[in-house]
């Protein structure tokens, strides 16, 4: 279970840093090297710490003062991985323990050899705690070692300065404490670094540092440790005091590591999807997904998951539909309390959503396309400047990508169906269903006696401002139907819901069996997309065609109707799904990382397991590939969630409905899959081979399960095999 980068390559530094991020949902530390390298982007983030600066419109997740940098000199010579005398180099993130380790040998120009090991681990229980260790072992002679490290406030988000340095203190020459305040949002942060050795302190230019010098004997390694603590005013009234108090006691690295490793062991025993595949990469990819899903997700209802987790500045740390549709299910079926928190985050931000609806003359709640701390719309108005035209491209998602409203309602129902938690439904679910359903009834327009939904962007962002996007209309219907079923609102409102459902236009198959993605899609010209599909994810099409030209053709960025098939598997019959999957897949470039794994699920459901497997593997490679810059700005959070979805809802063939259905579709390369699945207040252990299924659970409560069309009752154990 290791993510390894065993060759130092400056070109790969930022990918390496993203993939090897350590964290715990509260904080994330990019897996940067200790030394300075050109173009290496350091990153340290705490969930919820957003700020905006003059001139930028959207709040961004603040890149916090750096704590990772460490300058090492041996006998006066500066250590760098660029030295030709580095051998036995290894660097890996051990996913099973959450520890990042680098080990190597270095021969100085004077000819002496040293073994150097760096370790880093983030505590899982004490979320504010991060531990670092450096071990230098002289292999030939005694030496002089000097180390310089500290808290470096010379950071910014791509040049945007967000922090004011408020206070710097040093205690006992071993505890550095700094206090910062964000410029616009006025959040305070306390950061403390406890060192296991005394040094000479300096504090200037927004940096507080210690310089430690020691003579080191051969065979008696130099062990340097630092433990960092961080609190913000979002969870502590006096963050500076709190970190100072936390740092009073010296805790050895190994002790912190031992506790963190025990937490990870528990995590894996409950969350791991174990597969026996001919391709060992598959297991690694799934482990990588689970690891990152865990470290990107806060377990506090005031916060949600950023599209890039806490691994980089990409998408400014904003929350999208990625959370409810792609990430939440992993928690829902493993640790439902976290899924509940993610929906509470939306509940607590109803004010911003209602305000956005009001400003646009709608009723109810129009959730922002991009959300941050406050819950008001944070989508930047413009994309980057086009260097050919000098103009900025408008981002229309905030104006028209309204399906997010129904996506949130969908997740409420998904949670309710899975947990049957009536209290949650009454307190949080119903208000969300009511306000979202209200939005839809005000969003529809009556045209010739039927209700239509005009001028939207569906999930496919290469098609803009269309009428009756099938995904949007069907999910809006589900949203309103759910509100009606849960009897939210008074009788008058219930009647309005019923009227909306009665009149809403829901696109169905045309004379050739196709469901139109929207009113105009099928009449647009078609072009050969193979060149662009080969380079999926690069948005190459936008270099050959203008955005408007892309919009005016049958070109999809990502799963749209196929997304609907995935979410509502019972809407259409098998042949319709099959025909439309082929049709739309042909026209989908998969330029969004949210796309391939969803296509894989739907392909598995139409018994195309091998095709599904190809798409699954491509989805696994969205971050885990050899291309140096695909993850520079952060991991693809939703894509990681979708890989998990593909394993469970694609290959293990689970379909949720009133009862759980299992229609296994393991690809040939997989001999076996085993995982835990929370469903109706029970945790079921599901094991599956090509021809058999074994379901076990602890309680004797009888759960109906449908396997390949036949209904069974699961008590403690159910064995099934294909005749
Ligand atoms: C996708 C959206 C997604 C966003 C954040 C975009 O490229 O088209 O569906 O929500 O990225 O991941």
XYZ file of C-alpha atoms and ligand atoms in Angstrom:
735
model
C 0.000 0.000 0.000
C 2.578 2.551 -1.043
C 2.642 5.532 -3.336
C 6.272 5.699 -4.380
C 8.423 8.239 -6.149
C 11.808 6.580 -6.029
C 13.497 8.883 -8.444
C 14.010 12.534 -7.730
C 12.666 14.468 -10.698
C 12.126 18.228 -10.465
C 9.540 18.015 -13.219
C 7.357 15.727 -11.048
C 7.682 17.678 -7.788
C 4.207 19.115 -7.662
C 2.486 15.926 -8.680
C 4.466 14.121 -6.004
C 3.488 16.786 -3.453
C -0.214 16.426 -4.274
C -0.355 12.651 -4.309
C 1.690 12.346 -1.128
C -0.328 14.842 0.889
C -0.776 13.872 4.514
C -3.795 15.048 6.439
C -6.875 14.258 8.456
C -9.845 16.219 7.082
C -9.052 19.140 9.370
C -5.704 19.919 7.787
C -3.647 18.874 4.797
C 0.105 19.228 4.205
C 1.336 18.821 0.654
C 4.038 16.192 0.357
C 6.744 18.653 -0.568
C 10.402 18.019 0.068
C 12.091 19.686 3.005
C 14.605 21.523 0.830
C 13.823 24.357 -1.532
C 13.477 23.423 -5.204
C 12.585 25.606 -8.089
C 8.851 25.467 -8.891
C 7.977 23.359 -5.864
C 4.645 24.619 -4.513
C 4.347 24.261 -0.786
C 0.850 23.966 0.592
C -0.655 23.768 4.049
C -4.417 24.099 4.436
C -6.990 23.994 7.203
C -10.619 23.403 6.251
C -12.747 26.529 6.451
C -9.927 29.083 6.405
C -11.067 31.173 3.459
C -10.259 34.746 2.639
C -10.619 37.073 -0.304
C -8.235 39.812 -1.302
C -8.908 43.072 -3.037
C -9.167 42.448 -6.759
C -10.144 38.807 -6.523
C -13.819 38.125 -6.272
C -13.998 34.660 -4.828
C -12.889 33.564 -1.400
C -10.024 31.123 -1.539
C -8.730 28.457 0.803
C -5.727 30.156 2.328
C -2.315 28.630 1.841
C -0.980 28.795 5.400
C 2.531 29.547 6.674
C 4.956 26.829 5.746
C 6.152 24.408 8.402
C 7.838 21.839 6.179
C 10.982 23.565 4.977
C 14.204 22.446 6.588
C 17.695 23.409 5.540
C 20.298 20.780 6.379
C 24.061 21.348 6.282
C 26.689 18.788 7.080
C 30.184 20.086 7.711
C 28.957 23.341 6.212
C 27.823 21.755 2.952
C 24.192 22.381 1.979
C 22.218 19.202 1.336
C 20.214 19.031 -1.862
C 18.704 16.206 -3.879
C 20.346 17.785 -6.895
C 23.688 16.591 -5.589
C 25.121 13.879 -7.850
C 26.197 12.003 -4.725
C 22.749 10.904 -3.596
C 22.253 7.120 -3.681
C 19.799 4.518 -2.328
C 17.012 7.064 -2.748
C 13.475 6.074 -1.746
C 10.439 8.183 -1.056
C 7.013 6.810 -0.360
C 3.719 7.488 1.323
C 2.644 4.419 3.203
C -1.114 4.435 2.758
C -1.540 1.800 5.451
C -0.021 4.053 8.129
C -0.314 7.566 6.696
C 3.428 8.080 7.094
C 5.562 9.829 4.480
C 9.137 8.565 4.445
C 12.236 9.535 2.496
C 15.533 7.738 2.919
C 18.816 8.082 1.085
C 22.551 8.141 1.351
C 24.563 11.253 0.640
C 28.270 11.683 0.137
C 29.506 15.215 0.713
C 32.121 16.767 -1.522
C 34.614 16.109 1.257
C 33.909 12.421 0.773
C 32.027 11.478 3.946
C 28.851 9.425 3.647
C 25.629 9.883 5.593
C 22.306 8.154 5.813
C 19.462 10.673 5.902
C 15.863 9.813 6.758
C 12.907 12.197 6.876
C 9.538 11.158 8.262
C 6.251 12.961 8.535
C 2.900 11.946 9.965
C -0.366 13.729 10.709
C -2.280 12.736 13.802
C -5.766 11.357 13.148
C -7.146 11.811 16.660
C -5.559 15.131 17.639
C -6.423 16.804 14.400
C -4.277 19.849 15.122
C -1.024 17.878 15.400
C 1.660 17.099 12.807
C 4.998 15.457 13.556
C 8.283 15.543 11.637
C 11.510 13.670 12.176
C 14.955 13.907 10.627
C 17.634 11.304 11.278
C 21.199 11.815 10.074
C 23.572 8.933 10.571
C 27.262 9.518 9.803
C 28.617 6.391 8.114
C 32.309 7.363 8.070
C 33.332 10.146 10.458
C 32.026 12.499 13.117
C 30.583 15.659 11.671
C 29.052 19.073 12.298
C 25.346 19.221 11.541
C 23.286 22.329 11.251
C 19.549 22.508 10.755
C 17.428 25.566 10.074
C 13.644 25.415 10.189
C 10.627 27.273 11.521
C 7.337 28.885 10.592
C 7.474 30.783 7.344
C 4.756 33.334 6.732
C 6.162 34.332 3.337
C 3.370 32.469 1.586
C 0.573 33.422 -0.730
C -2.073 31.873 -2.947
C -0.543 32.384 -6.365
C 0.587 35.851 -5.261
C -2.521 36.788 -3.262
C -1.478 37.661 0.278
C -4.056 36.585 2.853
C -2.357 36.720 6.226
C -1.294 39.456 8.602
C 1.329 38.421 11.112
C -0.086 39.426 14.501
C 2.275 38.045 17.054
C 5.438 35.955 17.270
C 6.772 34.411 20.503
C 9.452 31.963 21.465
C 9.422 29.974 24.698
C 12.331 28.105 26.193
C 14.167 28.439 22.846
C 12.228 25.383 21.797
C 8.671 26.472 21.169
C 7.921 28.902 18.348
C 4.441 30.387 18.388
C 2.935 32.606 15.720
C -0.439 34.241 15.375
C -1.946 35.322 12.056
C -5.148 36.926 10.937
C -6.763 36.661 7.529
C -7.125 40.046 5.871
C -10.774 40.134 4.877
C -12.462 37.318 6.781
C -10.675 38.155 10.064
C -10.068 34.590 11.103
C -7.212 34.093 13.525
C -4.774 31.242 13.470
C -2.359 30.014 16.069
C 0.613 27.961 14.951
C 3.154 26.424 17.282
C 6.237 24.381 16.544
C 7.851 22.415 19.324
C 11.461 21.348 18.711
C 13.383 18.653 20.525
C 16.585 20.761 20.467
C 17.443 24.325 21.419
C 18.788 26.664 18.786
C 19.452 30.278 17.907
C 16.208 32.025 17.122
C 15.602 34.677 14.506
C 12.341 36.382 13.617
C 12.171 38.667 10.633
C 10.450 39.088 7.300
C 7.449 37.021 8.397
C 9.645 34.070 9.341
C 10.459 32.738 12.779
C 13.294 30.262 12.664
C 15.654 28.269 14.764
C 19.211 27.311 13.807
C 20.549 24.276 15.562
C 24.184 23.198 15.432
C 25.563 19.999 16.812
C 28.534 17.748 16.587
C 27.456 14.296 15.691
C 29.416 11.140 16.432
C 29.774 8.290 14.026
C 27.261 5.556 14.882
C 25.229 7.899 17.085
C 22.609 9.357 14.800
C 21.456 12.947 14.999
C 17.702 12.900 15.615
C 15.820 16.102 15.138
C 12.075 16.306 15.741
C 9.473 18.977 15.457
C 5.807 18.812 16.301
C 3.449 21.404 14.883
C 0.065 22.437 16.265
C -2.524 24.579 14.554
C -5.854 25.988 15.662
C -8.067 28.611 14.151
C -10.758 30.875 15.537
C -13.296 28.661 13.753
C -12.984 26.076 16.490
C -11.146 27.856 19.286
C -11.638 31.316 20.776
C -7.970 31.718 21.619
C -6.038 29.750 19.014
C -2.656 31.160 19.951
C -3.110 30.220 23.612
C -4.401 26.807 22.612
C -1.414 25.926 20.438
C 1.005 27.237 23.022
C -0.607 24.998 25.625
C -0.569 22.021 23.296
C 3.137 22.517 22.605
C 4.180 22.683 26.257
C 4.708 18.963 26.546
C 7.370 17.208 24.533
C 5.933 14.208 22.729
C 8.356 11.992 20.803
C 7.733 11.488 17.094
C 7.396 7.746 17.514
C 4.639 8.136 20.070
C 2.583 10.363 17.783
C 3.277 8.013 14.881
C 2.179 4.976 16.879
C -1.202 6.508 17.692
C -1.719 7.741 14.131
C -0.846 4.330 12.721
C -3.347 2.659 15.038
C -6.063 5.021 13.722
C -5.164 4.110 10.158
C -5.231 0.408 10.974
C -8.800 0.838 12.261
C -9.713 2.836 9.191
C -8.473 0.161 6.826
C -10.114 -2.707 8.629
C -13.445 -0.951 8.183
C -13.133 0.845 4.844
C -10.806 -1.123 2.623
C -12.108 -2.653 -0.574
C -9.991 -5.764 -0.987
C -9.699 -7.124 -4.477
C -7.840 -10.010 -5.956
C -6.957 -8.685 -9.380
C -4.500 -9.807 -12.031
C -3.449 -6.180 -12.105
C -2.019 -5.195 -8.756
C -2.459 -1.571 -9.779
C -6.232 -1.883 -9.201
C -5.804 -2.518 -5.486
C -3.332 0.328 -5.162
C -5.698 2.671 -6.996
C -8.602 1.774 -4.715
C -6.444 2.170 -1.613
C -5.249 5.529 -2.913
C -8.882 6.615 -3.349
C -9.920 5.558 0.154
C -6.850 7.213 1.692
C -7.528 10.520 -0.016
C -11.273 10.420 0.604
C -10.473 10.060 4.273
C -7.936 12.893 4.475
C -10.007 15.329 2.423
C -13.199 15.061 4.457
C -13.866 17.065 7.615
C -16.007 15.449 10.302
C -17.615 18.681 11.398
C -21.001 19.779 10.024
C -19.803 23.337 9.486
C -17.454 22.275 6.695
C -17.527 20.269 3.528
C -15.092 18.807 1.025
C -13.195 20.905 -1.504
C -12.919 19.663 -5.091
C -9.184 19.256 -4.510
C -9.506 18.291 -0.864
C -6.800 19.879 1.238
C -4.084 19.061 -1.285
C -3.723 22.228 -3.342
C -4.992 25.641 -4.337
C -6.974 24.377 -7.336
C -10.612 25.504 -7.540
C -9.801 27.779 -4.587
C -10.829 25.112 -2.102
C -14.470 25.383 -3.159
C -17.206 22.817 -2.644
C -19.165 21.602 -5.712
C -21.775 18.905 -6.414
C -18.708 16.679 -6.351
C -19.328 16.258 -2.622
C -22.923 15.042 -2.589
C -22.834 12.927 -5.722
C -19.288 11.561 -5.875
C -17.791 11.672 -2.381
C -20.645 11.374 0.094
C -21.633 7.771 -0.852
C -18.254 6.432 0.290
C -19.036 7.723 3.765
C -22.723 6.919 3.616
C -21.945 3.228 3.205
C -19.005 3.188 5.610
C -19.521 5.842 8.253
C -22.940 7.467 7.835
C -22.331 10.086 10.543
C -19.874 11.807 8.198
C -22.340 11.727 5.315
C -24.862 13.360 7.648
C -22.370 16.100 8.475
C -21.848 16.810 4.797
C -25.570 17.406 4.366
C -25.779 19.425 7.554
C -23.200 21.713 5.974
C -25.798 22.482 3.270
C -28.554 22.829 5.837
C -26.509 25.391 7.764
C -26.000 27.325 4.547
C -29.618 27.593 3.518
C -29.484 31.352 4.113
C -26.982 31.892 1.269
C -28.932 29.600 -1.028
C -32.203 31.358 -0.285
C -30.566 34.702 -0.884
C -29.268 33.570 -4.257
C -32.754 32.342 -5.187
C -34.285 35.655 -4.107
C -31.751 37.699 -6.074
C -32.689 35.723 -9.169
C -36.422 35.975 -8.540
C -36.889 32.357 -7.577
C -38.403 30.805 -4.494
C -36.706 28.450 -2.087
C -33.011 27.714 -2.140
C -30.660 28.006 -5.091
C -27.442 26.551 -3.762
C -24.291 28.164 -5.088
C -22.425 26.274 -7.779
C -19.258 26.847 -5.759
C -19.484 27.179 -2.016
C -16.939 28.045 0.658
C -17.339 29.105 4.274
C -20.325 31.427 4.127
C -22.535 29.513 1.722
C -22.923 32.421 -0.681
C -22.018 32.000 -4.354
C -18.250 31.862 -4.796
C -17.888 30.891 -8.449
C -15.368 33.264 -10.028
C -17.086 35.375 -12.682
C -14.362 34.773 -15.228
C -11.950 32.023 -16.191
C -8.288 32.747 -16.950
C -7.503 35.331 -19.617
C -7.268 33.841 -23.105
C -3.799 34.833 -24.268
C -4.848 35.017 -27.889
C -7.818 37.309 -27.438
C -6.753 39.018 -24.226
C -10.304 38.480 -23.022
C -11.613 36.600 -20.064
C -14.119 33.846 -20.625
C -17.268 34.166 -18.520
C -17.983 31.163 -16.285
C -21.691 30.454 -16.655
C -22.050 27.694 -14.074
C -23.153 30.014 -11.279
C -25.822 31.454 -13.569
C -27.256 28.253 -14.985
C -25.811 25.035 -13.548
C -28.773 24.637 -11.269
C -28.818 20.854 -11.071
C -26.748 21.203 -7.898
C -29.997 22.006 -6.091
C -31.487 18.646 -7.047
C -28.180 16.873 -6.428
C -28.300 17.960 -2.802
C -31.897 16.774 -2.508
C -30.882 13.500 -4.145
C -28.223 13.008 -1.471
C -30.793 13.707 1.250
C -32.930 10.891 -0.128
C -29.943 8.622 -0.636
C -29.061 9.117 3.006
C -32.621 8.548 4.161
C -33.034 5.408 2.101
C -29.739 4.021 3.379
C -29.985 4.959 7.061
C -33.785 5.215 7.565
C -32.862 7.946 10.064
C -36.186 9.702 10.615
C -34.760 12.235 13.083
C -32.218 13.386 10.542
C -34.929 13.573 7.903
C -37.203 15.617 10.148
C -34.581 18.051 11.359
C -32.331 18.532 8.329
C -33.721 16.567 5.393
C -37.193 18.056 5.239
C -36.119 21.716 5.318
C -33.637 20.935 2.537
C -36.273 19.083 0.510
C -38.785 21.857 0.996
C -36.537 24.733 -0.052
C -35.040 22.854 -2.997
C -38.458 21.720 -4.234
C -39.766 25.272 -3.905
C -36.912 26.418 -6.067
C -37.888 24.008 -8.841
C -41.520 24.957 -8.906
C -40.487 28.574 -9.354
C -37.810 27.622 -11.882
C -40.224 25.874 -14.255
C -42.079 27.791 -16.962
C -45.432 26.820 -18.441
C -45.306 26.383 -22.189
C -48.433 25.178 -23.985
C -49.780 23.513 -20.903
C -46.614 21.775 -19.824
C -43.857 22.845 -17.469
C -40.380 23.146 -18.916
C -37.053 24.108 -17.396
C -35.249 26.588 -19.576
C -31.755 27.979 -19.904
C -29.731 25.543 -17.849
C -26.368 23.855 -17.954
C -26.542 20.161 -17.186
C -23.555 18.226 -15.863
C -22.035 18.399 -19.369
C -20.345 21.790 -19.313
C -19.629 21.717 -23.057
C -23.331 22.363 -23.653
C -24.636 25.618 -22.243
C -27.896 27.495 -21.901
C -30.240 24.809 -23.116
C -33.871 23.992 -22.433
C -35.064 20.780 -20.796
C -31.766 19.133 -20.015
C -32.939 15.583 -19.276
C -30.675 15.171 -16.248
C -31.925 18.395 -14.706
C -35.604 17.754 -15.405
C -35.576 14.201 -14.061
C -33.657 15.137 -10.935
C -35.886 18.157 -10.355
C -38.855 15.804 -10.600
C -37.277 13.432 -8.095
C -36.564 16.386 -5.814
C -40.168 17.579 -5.880
C -41.576 14.043 -5.681
C -39.475 13.422 -2.582
C -40.714 16.647 -0.986
C -44.258 15.549 -1.703
C -43.656 12.070 -0.318
C -42.134 13.514 2.843
C -45.144 15.801 3.160
C -43.174 18.971 3.600
C -45.058 22.268 3.524
C -48.764 22.923 3.884
C -51.562 21.578 1.751
C -51.317 24.399 -0.748
C -47.654 23.747 -1.292
C -48.301 20.044 -1.630
C -50.797 20.824 -4.357
C -48.254 22.991 -6.109
C -45.757 20.150 -5.952
C -48.323 17.754 -7.376
C -49.157 20.198 -10.159
C -45.481 20.623 -11.030
C -45.014 16.860 -11.210
C -48.117 16.422 -13.266
C -47.054 18.990 -15.834
C -43.275 18.741 -15.894
C -41.924 17.656 -19.250
C -39.667 14.629 -18.932
C -37.861 13.781 -22.169
C -38.371 10.181 -23.265
C -37.064 8.122 -26.158
C -37.585 9.419 -29.677
C -38.446 7.358 -32.728
C -34.903 5.936 -32.935
C -34.665 5.088 -29.253
C -32.573 8.063 -28.152
C -33.291 10.264 -25.186
C -32.414 13.836 -26.129
C -29.924 15.380 -23.720
C -31.880 18.608 -24.185
C -34.220 20.201 -26.710
C -31.567 20.981 -29.311
C -28.710 18.557 -28.704
C -29.695 15.894 -31.225
C -30.071 18.415 -34.038
C -26.504 19.690 -33.692
C -23.711 18.541 -36.022
C -21.447 15.647 -35.046
C -17.673 15.561 -35.495
C -15.045 12.883 -35.036
C -13.764 13.240 -31.486
C -11.226 10.391 -31.412
C -8.235 12.745 -31.299
C -9.667 14.546 -28.282
C -10.848 11.393 -26.543
C -7.318 10.015 -26.698
C -6.186 13.032 -24.722
C -9.130 13.128 -22.334
C -8.705 15.580 -19.495
C -6.610 18.058 -21.464
C -9.480 20.100 -22.922
C -7.630 19.972 -26.237
C -10.848 20.669 -28.119
C -10.840 24.224 -26.792
C -7.595 24.909 -28.617
C -9.118 23.875 -31.978
C -12.619 25.276 -31.534
C -14.036 28.291 -29.778
C -16.252 27.586 -26.802
C -19.319 28.571 -28.792
C -18.354 26.144 -31.575
C -18.055 23.380 -28.997
C -21.448 24.286 -27.572
C -22.972 24.206 -31.040
C -21.938 20.614 -31.747
C -22.735 17.222 -30.218
C -19.763 17.283 -27.886
C -19.901 16.308 -24.225
C -17.305 17.147 -21.653
C -18.636 14.555 -19.206
C -21.379 12.125 -18.324
C -24.754 13.854 -18.486
C -27.562 11.526 -19.493
C -25.258 8.676 -18.459
C -25.042 10.359 -15.066
C -28.830 10.157 -14.882
C -28.723 6.436 -15.756
C -26.265 5.919 -12.933
C -28.280 7.820 -10.342
C -31.706 6.547 -11.366
C -31.112 3.050 -12.726
C -34.790 2.135 -12.801
C -35.978 5.003 -15.010
C -35.308 3.328 -18.339
C -35.186 -0.219 -19.618
C -32.010 -2.143 -20.330
C -32.085 -1.655 -24.129
C -32.684 2.083 -23.844
C -29.789 2.480 -21.436
C -27.554 0.404 -23.688
C -28.404 2.282 -26.854
C -28.016 5.682 -25.238
C -24.799 4.782 -23.464
C -23.240 3.861 -26.812
C -24.583 6.977 -28.480
C -23.492 9.437 -25.815
C -20.182 7.750 -25.002
C -19.186 8.277 -28.615
C -19.729 11.988 -28.181
C -18.127 12.334 -24.755
C -14.509 13.458 -24.546
C -14.253 12.827 -20.774
C -12.463 16.136 -20.332
C -13.898 16.219 -16.833
C -12.377 13.826 -14.330
C -15.902 13.101 -13.076
C -16.846 11.222 -16.197
C -15.086 7.937 -16.962
C -15.893 6.052 -13.768
C -19.582 6.870 -14.115
C -19.574 5.549 -17.676
C -17.865 2.460 -16.269
C -20.739 1.875 -13.824
C -23.394 2.157 -16.494
C -21.369 -0.043 -18.856
C -21.107 -2.701 -16.130
C -24.864 -2.525 -15.638
C -25.465 -3.351 -19.286
C -23.198 -6.395 -18.904
C -20.194 -4.793 -20.586
C -17.804 -5.555 -17.755
C -14.658 -5.494 -19.900
C -15.466 -2.141 -21.443
C -16.339 -0.908 -17.960
C -12.992 -2.177 -16.721
C -11.126 -0.193 -19.384
C -12.933 2.953 -18.340
C -12.397 2.143 -14.668
C -8.671 1.811 -15.205
C -8.569 5.095 -17.101
C -10.399 6.701 -14.173
C -7.848 5.241 -11.747
C -5.112 6.913 -13.794
C -6.530 10.414 -13.515
C -4.090 11.111 -10.685
C -1.983 7.948 -10.769
C -0.266 8.409 -14.113
C 3.223 9.237 -15.372
C 2.352 12.640 -16.773
C 4.112 15.191 -14.595
C 1.541 17.950 -14.297
C -1.923 16.369 -14.147
C -2.308 16.880 -10.401
C -0.193 19.944 -9.724
C -3.058 21.987 -8.305
C -4.479 19.186 -6.208
C -6.010 15.740 -6.466
C -9.261 15.071 -8.293
C -11.485 14.438 -5.308
C -14.674 13.525 -7.139
C -12.789 11.217 -9.495
C -11.411 9.329 -6.498
C -14.900 8.993 -5.074
C -16.131 7.815 -8.461
C -13.521 5.051 -8.624
C -14.919 3.699 -5.363
C -18.451 4.039 -6.774
C -17.387 2.077 -9.849
C -16.050 -0.805 -7.766
C -19.182 -1.020 -5.631
C -22.036 0.027 -7.903
C -20.381 -1.085 -11.134
C -18.426 -4.299 -10.647
C -19.974 -5.541 -7.407
C -23.213 -4.612 -9.149
C -25.083 -3.021 -6.266
C -28.245 -1.103 -7.040
C -30.084 0.680 -4.283
C -33.845 0.778 -4.214
C -36.468 -0.265 -1.735
C -34.411 -3.406 -1.430
C -30.770 -3.869 -2.202
C -30.071 -5.540 -5.521
C -26.836 -7.278 -6.409
C -25.991 -8.125 -9.998
C -22.263 -8.891 -9.998
C -20.240 -7.806 -13.011
C -16.666 -8.542 -12.011
C -14.235 -7.991 -14.862
C -12.261 -11.063 -15.906
C -9.152 -9.726 -14.210
C -10.835 -9.749 -10.796
C -11.070 -13.037 -8.971
C -12.558 -11.578 -5.844
C -13.813 -8.447 -4.129
C -14.574 -7.929 -0.453
C -15.889 -4.841 1.325
C -18.204 -3.621 4.035
C -21.428 -1.913 3.094
C -23.674 -0.046 5.496
C -27.331 -0.444 4.566
C -30.515 0.013 6.630
C -28.667 0.273 9.915
C -26.662 -2.881 9.267
C -23.094 -3.371 8.159
C -22.966 -6.138 5.601
C -19.692 -7.742 4.625
C -19.893 -8.554 0.957
C -17.546 -11.060 -0.665
C -17.825 -11.975 -4.272
C -16.030 -14.168 -6.762
C -16.841 -14.661 -10.445
C -19.613 -17.147 -9.556
C -20.453 -16.812 -5.908
C -21.466 -14.299 -3.276
C -21.149 -14.486 0.471
C -22.995 -11.930 2.582
C -22.526 -11.756 6.333
C -23.619 -9.438 9.099
C -23.704 -9.488 12.859
C -27.351 -9.019 13.715
C -30.175 -11.455 13.077
C -32.436 -8.787 11.608
C -33.775 -10.080 8.305
C -32.804 -7.969 5.313
C -34.327 -8.666 1.929
C -31.712 -8.778 -0.834
C -32.260 -9.353 -4.521
C -29.498 -11.288 -6.269
C -29.749 -11.576 -10.047
C -33.490 -11.070 -9.917
C -34.241 -13.515 -7.100
C -35.206 -12.317 -3.635
C -33.487 -13.720 -0.521
C -33.517 -12.917 3.170
C -30.180 -12.192 4.760
C -29.989 -12.961 8.468
C -26.438 -13.549 9.584
C -25.161 -15.255 6.480
C -26.243 -15.773 2.915
C -24.365 -17.864 0.381
C -25.255 -17.670 -3.264
C -23.705 -19.226 -6.302
C -24.415 -19.057 -9.973
C -25.848 -22.368 -11.081
C -16.583 19.710 -13.893
C -17.653 19.862 -12.825
C -17.017 19.727 -11.465
C -15.856 20.697 -11.306
C -15.118 20.517 -9.998
C -15.473 20.719 -13.643
O -14.468 20.544 -14.574
O -17.113 19.892 -15.176
O -18.646 18.876 -12.996
O -17.968 19.955 -10.479
O -14.933 20.490 -12.352
O -14.551 19.253 -9.893
